[in-house]
Amino acid sequence: MTALILVPIVAPLVAAAFALAGGWRRATAVLTVLSAVAVLGSGIALGLQATPQPHLVLGGLLRVDALSVIMLIVIGAVGTLATWASIGYIDAELEHGHTDRRDARLYGALMPAFLAAMAIAVSANNIGLIWVAVEATTVVTAFLIGHRRTRTALEATWKYVVICSVGIAVAFLGTVLLYFAAQHAGADGANALNLDVLTACAAHLNPAVTRLAGGLLLIGYGAKVGLAPFHGWLADAHSQAPAPVSALMSGVLLSVAFSVLIRLRPVIDAAVGPGYLRAGLLTVGLTTVLIAAFLLTVVTDLKRMLAYSSMENMGLIAIAAAAGTKLAIAALLLHVLAHGIGKTVLFLAGGQLQSAHDSASIADITAVLSRSRVVGVSFAVGVVVLLGLPPFAMFASEVSIARSLANSGLAWVLGVTLLLMVVAFAALVANSRRMLLGAASEGAPRIAVPATVAAALVTGVVACIALGVTAGPLGGLFDAAAGQFGAN
């Protein structure tokens, strides 16, 4: 098991080293894809071996539990699609002069490094190491967002760095306060930030200090998730980043940051009671869904539309976490996986639309279904996934979230959330219909799709369908995570 938990960290780092040394070549690009496949394969293998109790390795530095395994599967699945599509994306960028060999080399090294940082964040047993890993994702993605080095890309990069760095600094203060509370509760200084130690002494933590720490951690990691009011970076970063990078950020990075809050909630609840973080999560969750729904009604840019959709889904996940029942936790984790794959398909398809039209304006994109069957069908499937329609998995996750809210005495939250989601869905459907349907203008060219991008899109669509038909062995993992982090 130790080897399996190290593979998701070591394999991408090896791929990053080869990419940095060898530059952008087909061999190094394929090695990066294989490293993402290794992350996915390790996650699946760990899931088959997982036990109900967390398993610590490397002297307690890393942990294997249902949550870490689920997140590794999401990282591997989204990473495989994004790195696979990156081959065609960067080749096209080089061909059209939008990038050079030096920047392609940097891109090739940073993508697997991004995967490794996220793998550490979800596998670490020490919340200090988790903080370092999440900060590392900020550094890596800052260079990826600014890949094209245009004025707007650099502006988006700076906004992302400033807001997320402030958030991470706030999370650091929360981490320090939690360490202080653990030490005063009798935890050994060297291990006071270990999750197993914090869980064991949670009931003895100073309530006042823990309450402040919990608020800071919610604000800090919430900024990284893109929750209101620190969501300002999200649309700019997603609109300017290369499409595969946007897919990784929206499809998995936001969820990786949120998984930290899921891990820490039982510790904070044991010290101050469940009502404190529930109120905070409900507040930021509802506010985020409200803002996202409004922005979706006025958006004119394709990638911004997808970013606001991600924002809406992160708000929904926060609301589910506020309910905190076993059903809610299982549902939100299924939602994380389904949203990750579906949103990856949408960003990869959207990237091809942007390249074909040299614009991301929704008004400039028409008749996609008649100009590219692969892109059009993939985009349509991605939209249906986000709408939560059967047979896709987000139908099951959203119905389960609704049930958990109703059973938790939060019927009013359910009502408000459903109303806002109807607004968001209507806007998403209207904009998507405008792009997908209609007759192509005279002389409008067919949309060229690189082979690797087409392969990634088809694979993503198949994965969406497969996950909707059956969660298979993943069902046991969701139940195990719910048992560990959900209340009765």
XYZ file of C-alpha atoms in Angstrom, residues 35-460:
426
model
C 1.730 9.706 -15.142
C -1.891 10.880 -14.915
C -3.056 7.368 -15.807
C -0.792 6.106 -13.003
C -2.541 8.458 -10.564
C -5.916 7.122 -11.684
C -4.765 3.507 -11.570
C -3.275 3.936 -8.107
C -6.491 5.512 -6.870
C -8.550 2.608 -8.190
C -6.118 0.037 -6.752
C -6.148 1.777 -3.373
C -9.934 1.811 -3.488
C -9.994 -1.943 -3.939
C -7.709 -2.353 -0.906
C -9.184 0.380 1.274
C -10.311 -0.469 4.794
C -12.956 1.394 6.830
C -10.213 2.865 9.035
C -7.547 5.288 7.707
C -4.198 3.661 7.001
C -1.088 5.728 7.809
C 2.165 5.290 5.874
C 5.665 6.769 6.000
C 5.553 7.277 9.734
C 2.167 8.971 9.644
C 3.151 11.512 6.967
C 0.600 10.224 4.447
C -2.788 8.607 4.957
C -5.032 6.365 2.898
C -8.757 6.640 3.518
C -11.893 6.747 1.419
C -11.730 10.522 0.912
C -8.111 10.518 -0.253
C -8.818 7.616 -2.619
C -11.869 9.327 -4.143
C -9.920 12.540 -4.658
C -7.001 10.654 -6.241
C -9.461 9.073 -8.671
C -10.836 12.526 -9.559
C -7.303 13.928 -9.989
C -6.309 10.964 -12.154
C -9.451 10.994 -14.306
C -9.443 14.734 -14.967
C -5.646 14.768 -15.268
C -5.677 12.022 -17.887
C -8.187 13.874 -20.063
C -6.468 17.255 -19.640
C -2.918 16.043 -20.312
C -4.095 13.943 -23.264
C -5.770 16.972 -24.824
C -2.696 19.092 -24.038
C -0.699 17.259 -26.711
C -2.886 18.554 -29.522
C -3.401 21.905 -27.796
C 0.306 22.758 -27.464
C 1.149 21.382 -30.919
C -1.487 23.720 -32.385
C -0.189 26.640 -30.301
C 3.326 26.048 -31.639
C 2.080 25.691 -35.206
C 0.173 28.995 -35.098
C 2.905 30.897 -33.274
C 0.907 31.483 -30.089
C 3.682 30.003 -27.973
C 7.350 29.054 -28.331
C 9.457 26.053 -27.384
C 10.551 27.572 -24.083
C 7.007 28.180 -22.892
C 5.924 24.767 -24.191
C 8.708 23.185 -22.117
C 7.487 25.057 -19.034
C 3.893 24.002 -19.698
C 4.966 20.393 -20.113
C 6.787 20.423 -16.770
C 4.150 22.322 -14.801
C 1.161 20.151 -15.740
C 2.467 16.980 -14.029
C 3.849 19.075 -11.159
C 0.303 20.378 -10.708
C -0.974 16.800 -10.455
C 1.697 15.910 -7.888
C 0.875 18.925 -5.703
C -2.819 18.026 -5.675
C -1.994 14.388 -4.888
C 0.024 15.505 -1.866
C -2.788 17.810 -0.728
C -5.321 14.969 -0.624
C -2.945 12.316 0.752
C -1.112 14.201 3.504
C -1.880 13.408 7.126
C -0.360 16.660 8.397
C -2.399 19.835 7.878
C 0.805 21.855 7.638
C 1.887 19.721 4.675
C -1.604 20.041 3.219
C -1.246 23.828 3.426
C 2.140 23.694 1.665
C 0.708 21.503 -1.111
C -2.286 23.792 -1.689
C 0.060 26.788 -1.812
C 2.201 24.891 -4.332
C -0.833 24.539 -6.599
C -1.182 28.324 -6.525
C 2.427 28.828 -7.631
C 2.225 26.225 -10.393
C -1.114 27.351 -11.797
C -0.066 31.007 -11.774
C 2.489 30.236 -14.495
C -0.009 28.095 -16.395
C -2.719 30.786 -16.388
C -0.245 33.294 -17.831
C 0.997 30.816 -20.441
C 0.245 33.052 -23.434
C 1.796 36.119 -21.763
C -0.886 38.469 -23.107
C -1.935 41.521 -21.128
C -5.265 39.993 -20.099
C -3.610 36.684 -19.175
C -1.073 38.439 -16.960
C -3.819 40.537 -15.327
C -5.789 37.364 -14.590
C -2.650 35.745 -13.189
C -1.976 38.616 -10.802
C -5.584 38.700 -9.608
C -5.435 34.947 -9.015
C -2.126 35.159 -7.149
C -3.212 38.078 -4.957
C -6.626 36.714 -3.933
C -5.516 33.106 -3.468
C -2.332 34.113 -1.651
C -4.353 36.216 0.765
C -6.677 33.257 1.231
C -3.801 30.863 1.820
C -2.242 33.310 4.290
C -5.525 33.386 6.213
C -5.624 29.570 6.124
C -2.072 29.554 7.504
C -3.208 31.626 10.484
C -6.028 29.153 11.062
C -3.530 26.288 10.899
C -1.257 27.975 13.446
C -4.180 28.536 15.827
C -5.254 24.906 15.493
C -1.683 23.849 16.304
C -1.732 26.123 19.363
C -5.038 24.623 20.533
C -3.780 21.068 19.988
C -0.593 21.674 21.963
C -2.559 23.100 24.871
C -4.847 20.051 24.690
C -1.847 17.817 25.357
C -0.824 16.853 21.816
C 2.859 16.211 21.204
C 4.445 19.237 19.529
C 5.957 17.312 16.621
C 2.652 15.614 15.769
C 0.133 18.259 16.824
C -0.826 18.994 13.210
C -1.386 15.362 12.260
C -5.010 14.668 11.444
C -5.132 11.504 13.529
C -3.758 13.394 16.554
C -6.150 16.317 16.049
C -9.086 13.924 15.768
C -8.093 12.157 18.984
C -7.835 15.365 21.022
C -10.593 17.338 19.242
C -12.984 17.265 22.204
C -10.316 18.868 24.407
C -9.419 21.771 22.105
C -10.032 25.267 23.441
C -13.434 26.259 21.966
C -12.640 29.962 21.546
C -9.336 29.342 19.771
C -10.805 26.556 17.645
C -13.768 28.727 16.662
C -11.406 31.426 15.387
C -9.241 28.834 13.648
C -12.285 27.293 11.965
C -13.471 30.646 10.660
C -10.038 31.472 9.253
C -9.718 28.056 7.619
C -13.162 28.404 6.014
C -12.289 31.837 4.645
C -8.800 30.825 3.529
C -9.561 27.580 1.764
C -12.907 28.990 0.623
C -10.985 31.588 -1.388
C -9.141 28.777 -3.153
C -12.445 26.999 -3.820
C -13.876 30.175 -5.365
C -16.584 30.677 -2.761
C -18.034 34.160 -2.247
C -16.894 36.745 -1.426
C -13.420 35.689 -2.681
C -14.576 34.453 -6.078
C -13.210 37.379 -8.090
C -10.236 35.467 -9.493
C -12.188 32.482 -10.776
C -13.723 33.732 -14.023
C -10.654 35.743 -15.071
C -8.283 32.835 -14.465
C -10.478 30.292 -16.248
C -11.077 32.563 -19.224
C -7.363 33.209 -19.807
C -5.812 29.843 -18.951
C -5.259 27.240 -21.685
C -8.323 25.006 -21.974
C -6.663 21.903 -20.427
C -5.493 24.025 -17.481
C -8.993 25.443 -17.013
C -10.281 21.857 -17.029
C -7.849 20.852 -14.277
C -8.580 23.921 -12.176
C -12.347 23.736 -12.469
C -12.641 19.974 -12.633
C -10.465 19.097 -9.652
C -8.428 21.909 -8.024
C -11.490 23.598 -6.530
C -12.623 20.266 -5.099
C -9.157 19.477 -3.726
C -9.254 22.718 -1.738
C -12.750 21.914 -0.491
C -11.666 18.436 0.604
C -9.456 20.119 3.223
C -12.565 21.631 4.818
C -14.278 18.231 4.778
C -11.301 16.744 6.629
C -11.126 19.463 9.255
C -14.835 19.797 9.980
C -15.085 16.811 12.408
C -12.222 18.280 14.455
C -13.811 21.719 14.675
C -17.311 20.342 15.284
C -16.056 18.241 18.199
C -14.610 21.352 19.845
C -17.276 23.990 19.195
C -20.360 22.052 18.092
C -21.747 21.415 14.589
C -23.732 24.644 14.347
C -20.727 26.929 13.867
C -19.337 25.617 10.583
C -22.831 24.722 9.387
C -23.810 28.393 9.574
C -20.618 29.460 7.823
C -20.938 26.904 5.038
C -24.609 27.755 4.485
C -23.818 31.466 4.289
C -20.985 31.205 1.779
C -22.708 28.401 -0.138
C -25.989 30.231 -0.670
C -24.211 33.506 -1.444
C -22.012 31.769 -3.998
C -24.956 30.106 -5.754
C -26.847 33.424 -5.770
C -23.957 35.364 -7.324
C -23.220 32.595 -9.829
C -26.860 32.406 -10.939
C -26.951 36.159 -11.536
C -23.635 36.192 -13.414
C -24.776 33.329 -15.642
C -27.729 35.434 -16.800
C -25.495 38.266 -18.025
C -22.338 36.460 -19.166
C -21.218 36.842 -22.789
C -17.994 34.808 -22.728
C -17.985 31.013 -23.123
C -15.192 30.184 -20.678
C -16.538 32.654 -18.125
C -19.904 30.925 -18.406
C -18.252 27.607 -17.568
C -16.374 29.241 -14.687
C -19.583 30.645 -13.203
C -21.133 27.198 -13.546
C -18.227 25.803 -11.516
C -18.813 28.499 -8.947
C -22.473 27.498 -8.700
C -21.527 23.850 -8.212
C -18.970 24.669 -5.522
C -21.671 26.633 -3.723
C -23.974 23.615 -3.927
C -21.214 21.396 -2.510
C -20.751 23.834 0.385
C -24.492 23.675 1.091
C -24.365 19.866 1.069
C -21.405 19.960 3.455
C -23.436 22.212 5.740
C -26.099 19.510 5.989
C -23.271 17.195 6.937
C -25.234 13.942 7.060
C -23.852 10.687 5.717
C -26.170 10.981 2.723
C -24.998 14.554 2.086
C -21.299 13.652 2.235
C -21.718 10.667 -0.098
C -23.770 12.816 -2.490
C -21.324 15.723 -2.569
C -18.393 13.379 -3.276
C -20.315 11.796 -6.162
C -21.069 15.343 -7.303
C -17.353 16.215 -7.169
C -16.474 13.284 -9.438
C -19.344 13.777 -11.888
C -18.807 17.533 -12.105
C -15.067 17.065 -12.551
C -15.398 14.838 -15.604
C -18.338 16.732 -17.114
C -16.710 20.132 -16.695
C -13.454 18.817 -18.179
C -15.329 17.765 -21.318
C -16.915 21.217 -21.533
C -13.660 23.140 -21.125
C -11.838 20.970 -23.665
C -14.680 21.402 -26.161
C -14.877 25.109 -25.348
C -11.165 25.481 -26.003
C -11.647 24.125 -29.521
C -14.522 26.541 -30.110
C -12.406 29.452 -28.932
C -9.524 28.422 -31.194
C -11.773 27.921 -34.229
C -13.436 31.340 -33.883
C -10.451 33.192 -32.419
C -12.972 34.404 -29.859
C -14.707 33.160 -26.733
C -17.729 35.416 -27.255
C -20.939 33.396 -27.151
C -22.396 35.620 -29.882
C -19.582 34.658 -32.280
C -20.052 30.900 -31.881
C -22.911 29.309 -33.841
C -23.978 26.047 -35.481
C -21.392 23.972 -33.644
C -23.287 20.692 -34.098
C -23.295 21.059 -37.880
C -19.620 22.079 -38.055
C -18.061 19.494 -35.744
C -19.924 16.442 -34.570
C -17.271 15.559 -31.969
C -17.131 19.001 -30.367
C -20.865 19.626 -30.668
C -21.992 16.326 -29.170
C -19.339 16.498 -26.435
C -20.399 20.010 -25.478
C -24.074 19.031 -25.503
C -23.413 16.005 -23.289
C -21.387 18.165 -20.905
C -24.264 20.632 -20.597
C -26.765 17.832 -19.933
C -24.429 16.483 -17.233
C -24.351 19.904 -15.555
C -28.127 20.178 -15.747
C -28.321 17.091 -13.572
C -30.565 15.165 -15.934
C -30.786 11.369 -15.904
C -29.027 9.092 -16.620
C -25.990 11.114 -15.582
C -24.536 10.930 -12.075
C -25.249 14.542 -11.134
C -28.954 13.678 -11.210
C -28.380 11.177 -8.394
C -26.068 13.515 -6.476
C -28.423 16.495 -6.649
C -31.478 14.443 -5.679
C -29.530 13.036 -2.718
C -28.371 16.509 -1.677
C -31.991 17.695 -1.819
C -33.088 14.757 0.349
C -30.340 15.427 2.880
C -31.326 19.095 3.163
C -34.987 18.213 3.637
C -34.142 15.613 6.286
C -31.811 18.020 8.125
C -34.442 20.668 8.805
C -33.115 22.870 5.998
C -36.170 22.860 3.747
C -35.959 26.640 3.330
C -32.359 26.308 2.122
C -33.495 23.627 -0.318
C -36.224 25.904 -1.668
C -33.906 28.877 -2.180
C -31.217 26.699 -3.731
C -33.635 25.069 -6.173
C -34.927 28.470 -7.282
C -31.407 29.768 -7.910
C -30.436 26.586 -9.736
C -33.425 26.942 -12.064
C -32.205 30.443 -12.965
C -28.657 29.172 -13.520
C -29.827 26.213 -15.606
C -32.073 28.384 -17.769
C -29.185 30.723 -18.552
C -26.865 27.798 -19.301
C -29.396 26.193 -21.646
C -30.128 29.463 -23.471
C -26.468 30.213 -24.123
C -25.642 26.628 -25.085
C -28.604 26.404 -27.464
C -27.435 29.585 -29.168
C -23.996 28.085 -29.786
C -24.950 24.530 -30.690
C -27.956 25.000 -32.968
C -28.772 27.114 -35.954
C -27.496 27.156 -39.496
C -23.864 27.834 -40.225
C -23.203 31.093 -42.034
C -22.080 30.846 -45.651
C -18.407 30.010 -45.841
C -18.147 29.065 -42.178
C -15.389 26.440 -41.940
C -15.670 23.129 -40.158
C -14.084 23.111 -36.713
C -10.765 21.282 -36.841
C -10.096 19.072 -33.827
C -6.652 17.560 -33.113
C -6.768 13.780 -32.752
C -5.683 13.777 -29.106
C -8.331 16.351 -28.190
C -11.015 14.352 -29.992
C -9.885 11.191 -28.194
C -10.002 12.952 -24.822
C -13.488 14.309 -25.561
C -14.878 10.918 -26.587
C -13.293 9.250 -23.556
C -14.732 11.922 -21.273
